[in-house]
Amino acid sequence: MQDIAEQLQAWHASGRSFAVATVVGVSGSAPRDPGAALAVDAAGEAVGSVSGGCVEGAVYELCQAALESGEPVLERFGYSDEDAFAVGLTCGGVLDVFVQPVVPGADPGMDAGLAHVADGTPVALARVIAGPAGLLGTTLAVTADGAVGALSVGPSTVGALERALIAEARAMLDAGRTGRIVLGLDGRPCDEEDRGTVTCFVESYVPAPRMLVFGAIDFAAAVVRIGKFLGYHVTVCDARPVFATTRRFPEADEVVVDWPHRYLDSQLGRLDGRTVLCVLTHDAKFDVPLLERALRLPVGYVGAMGSRRTHRDRHAKLREAGLTDTELARLRSPIGLDLGSRTPEETAVSVAAEIIAHRRGGSCLPLSAGDGPIHHDTAAPESRESRESREPADRRSPHAA
């Protein structure tokens, strides 16, 4: 909901009820990731998207129905073999969409969560999307040092479940992760097929992931632009003040004049598994001290520019500095995919492509070269037969494939 948080907060602040439809599960070639959201207010105004167009009309109607009934609903949309143009995903994927009505002041967890999302406070919004009727739609807003909201069934609280959900949500917040978790009423982890379980969807709202670009060269300007396009908070760092200027890098969020390794040492508390490091200086006096540290940090990606010869020399120096084979294997060098790039812009596309492939598990082969799944970081779609065999008849979606 982060993309539409400003509008949701405006509706909420004015006391206007609305319904939020959130993608809570994806399989196959679905167009949007978990967390994508569409919201509809009581006047029928809509913001956001859950599918890029495939099922927007049906989801809009579900939102209106939820506003009228006041009841949340979990709906599945999938491809229909009988009619490819029926409500569904003609791309062959499956989306699970949770639709929840929101009445300002009625749910402390949702109220606090929307406020945190709007003001930029890191928060995990944990919502019950399947389980006992009394828990469905219950929301907890979990921050690093507290939680707002409560889980209860009738007059009794579910203390163990609530404590477990808060702990799990806080761990997901620390990692910047969004996804489902399944717990028993006693708080123990379970499989989704188990009876007596509660399925929760946890959305982590954290600051944008960081891209640190070391080396204020012409290639860096293009990498900065594509990093911003991909949604990163981009910092350029170089020890040479004549090159590291905001005039040369107007699109960077920060331009820092410092020795790269010293700047990295100052940022340890702001790095996480989503952080990307692009080392573009290809100068040993800058690169080696920086990479010696970077390859030992729990960051998501470390790439370094340079020729094959530069790579071999740098690799030998890093080994002399004491890095292990496992640590050295983390280095993407020469940086980027082999696209035949020459210009700074083409090189930036090469670098961005490698970052995406590394993050998402892509093969780096042309899609036309195979017939496997397009999206590597989602599970294969569940078959209709296996799904219907384990769903009660009264819960099967009329839109399911």
PDB file of N, CA and C in Angstrom, residues 73-76 98 129-132 136 180 192 194 197 199 387-388 390-400:
ATOM      1  N   VAL A  73     -12.699 -10.387   2.668  1.00  0.00           N
ATOM      2  CA  VAL A  73     -12.810 -11.610   1.875  1.00  0.00           C
ATOM      3  C   VAL A  73     -11.476 -11.893   1.195  1.00  0.00           C
ATOM      4  N   LEU A  74     -11.131 -13.180   1.116  1.00  0.00           N
ATOM      5  CA  LEU A  74      -9.942 -13.620   0.393  1.00  0.00           C
ATOM      6  C   LEU A  74     -10.399 -14.273  -0.903  1.00  0.00           C
ATOM      7  N   GLU A  75      -9.969 -13.750  -2.047  1.00  0.00           N
ATOM      8  CA  GLU A  75     -10.432 -14.216  -3.350  1.00  0.00           C
ATOM      9  C   GLU A  75      -9.233 -14.654  -4.194  1.00  0.00           C
ATOM     10  N   ARG A  76      -9.447 -15.697  -4.994  1.00  0.00           N
ATOM     11  CA  ARG A  76      -8.394 -16.190  -5.891  1.00  0.00           C
ATOM     12  C   ARG A  76      -8.803 -15.951  -7.334  1.00  0.00           C
ATOM     13  N   PHE A  98      -6.687 -10.168  -1.013  1.00  0.00           N
ATOM     14  CA  PHE A  98      -7.428  -9.994   0.232  1.00  0.00           C
ATOM     15  C   PHE A  98      -8.056  -8.610   0.218  1.00  0.00           C
ATOM     16  N   ILE A 129      -5.524 -13.091   7.196  1.00  0.00           N
ATOM     17  CA  ILE A 129      -6.263 -13.212   5.936  1.00  0.00           C
ATOM     18  C   ILE A 129      -7.020 -14.538   5.830  1.00  0.00           C
ATOM     19  N   ALA A 130      -6.752 -15.481   6.736  1.00  0.00           N
ATOM     20  CA  ALA A 130      -7.505 -16.741   6.763  1.00  0.00           C
ATOM     21  C   ALA A 130      -7.406 -17.328   8.162  1.00  0.00           C
ATOM     22  N   GLY A 131      -8.514 -17.894   8.651  1.00  0.00           N
ATOM     23  CA  GLY A 131      -8.540 -18.473   9.988  1.00  0.00           C
ATOM     24  C   GLY A 131      -9.902 -18.302  10.607  1.00  0.00           C
ATOM     25  N   PRO A 132      -9.993 -18.357  11.930  1.00  0.00           N
ATOM     26  CA  PRO A 132     -11.282 -18.189  12.600  1.00  0.00           C
ATOM     27  C   PRO A 132     -11.952 -16.879  12.217  1.00  0.00           C
ATOM     28  N   LEU A 136     -10.425 -12.769  11.282  1.00  0.00           N
ATOM     29  CA  LEU A 136     -10.235 -12.365   9.898  1.00  0.00           C
ATOM     30  C   LEU A 136     -10.228 -10.839   9.773  1.00  0.00           C
ATOM     31  N   ARG A 180       3.582 -14.232   3.419  1.00  0.00           N
ATOM     32  CA  ARG A 180       2.646 -14.939   4.305  1.00  0.00           C
ATOM     33  C   ARG A 180       3.397 -15.683   5.386  1.00  0.00           C
ATOM     34  N   GLU A 192       0.226 -24.427   5.683  1.00  0.00           N
ATOM     35  CA  GLU A 192      -1.058 -23.820   5.376  1.00  0.00           C
ATOM     36  C   GLU A 192      -2.175 -24.853   5.280  1.00  0.00           C
ATOM     37  N   ASP A 194      -2.581 -27.369   7.301  1.00  0.00           N
ATOM     38  CA  ASP A 194      -2.964 -27.866   8.622  1.00  0.00           C
ATOM     39  C   ASP A 194      -4.284 -27.252   9.070  1.00  0.00           C
ATOM     40  N   THR A 197      -5.345 -23.425  11.799  1.00  0.00           N
ATOM     41  CA  THR A 197      -4.245 -22.478  11.660  1.00  0.00           C
ATOM     42  C   THR A 197      -4.763 -21.086  11.314  1.00  0.00           C
ATOM     43  N   THR A 199      -3.584 -17.830   8.908  1.00  0.00           N
ATOM     44  CA  THR A 199      -2.675 -17.335   7.877  1.00  0.00           C
ATOM     45  C   THR A 199      -2.653 -15.819   7.940  1.00  0.00           C
ATOM     46  N   ARG A 387      -6.152 -27.789  -5.621  1.00  0.00           N
ATOM     47  CA  ARG A 387      -6.708 -26.716  -4.814  1.00  0.00           C
ATOM     48  C   ARG A 387      -8.129 -27.050  -4.378  1.00  0.00           C
ATOM     49  N   GLU A 388      -8.981 -27.493  -5.352  1.00  0.00           N
ATOM     50  CA  GLU A 388     -10.372 -27.748  -5.029  1.00  0.00           C
ATOM     51  C   GLU A 388     -10.532 -28.955  -4.112  1.00  0.00           C
ATOM     52  N   ARG A 390      -8.837 -29.605  -1.575  1.00  0.00           N
ATOM     53  CA  ARG A 390      -8.609 -29.270  -0.166  1.00  0.00           C
ATOM     54  C   ARG A 390      -9.383 -28.032   0.289  1.00  0.00           C
ATOM     55  N   GLU A 391     -10.189 -27.423  -0.596  1.00  0.00           N
ATOM     56  CA  GLU A 391     -10.996 -26.279  -0.214  1.00  0.00           C
ATOM     57  C   GLU A 391     -12.440 -26.698   0.035  1.00  0.00           C
ATOM     58  N   PRO A 392     -13.042 -26.255   1.128  1.00  0.00           N
ATOM     59  CA  PRO A 392     -14.477 -26.481   1.310  1.00  0.00           C
ATOM     60  C   PRO A 392     -15.239 -25.832   0.160  1.00  0.00           C
ATOM     61  N   ALA A 393     -16.337 -26.456  -0.241  1.00  0.00           N
ATOM     62  CA  ALA A 393     -17.085 -25.975  -1.404  1.00  0.00           C
ATOM     63  C   ALA A 393     -17.553 -24.545  -1.238  1.00  0.00           C
ATOM     64  N   ASP A 394     -17.907 -24.162  -0.003  1.00  0.00           N
ATOM     65  CA  ASP A 394     -18.457 -22.828   0.188  1.00  0.00           C
ATOM     66  C   ASP A 394     -17.391 -21.742   0.160  1.00  0.00           C
ATOM     67  N   ARG A 395     -16.076 -22.152   0.069  1.00  0.00           N
ATOM     68  CA  ARG A 395     -15.025 -21.143   0.032  1.00  0.00           C
ATOM     69  C   ARG A 395     -14.351 -21.073  -1.326  1.00  0.00           C
ATOM     70  N   ARG A 396     -14.788 -21.910  -2.289  1.00  0.00           N
ATOM     71  CA  ARG A 396     -14.145 -21.874  -3.594  1.00  0.00           C
ATOM     72  C   ARG A 396     -14.565 -20.627  -4.358  1.00  0.00           C
ATOM     73  N   SER A 397     -13.561 -19.967  -4.939  1.00  0.00           N
ATOM     74  CA  SER A 397     -13.844 -18.723  -5.639  1.00  0.00           C
ATOM     75  C   SER A 397     -14.530 -18.990  -6.969  1.00  0.00           C
ATOM     76  N   PRO A 398     -15.561 -18.219  -7.295  1.00  0.00           N
ATOM     77  CA  PRO A 398     -16.195 -18.370  -8.614  1.00  0.00           C
ATOM     78  C   PRO A 398     -15.284 -17.905  -9.734  1.00  0.00           C
ATOM     79  N   HIS A 399     -14.187 -17.194  -9.380  1.00  0.00           N
ATOM     80  CA  HIS A 399     -13.260 -16.693 -10.390  1.00  0.00           C
ATOM     81  C   HIS A 399     -12.040 -17.589 -10.509  1.00  0.00           C
ATOM     82  N   ALA A 400     -11.922 -18.628  -9.680  1.00  0.00           N
ATOM     83  CA  ALA A 400     -10.695 -19.425  -9.682  1.00  0.00           C
ATOM     84  C   ALA A 400     -10.601 -20.256 -10.941  1.00  0.00           C
TER      85      ALA A 400
END
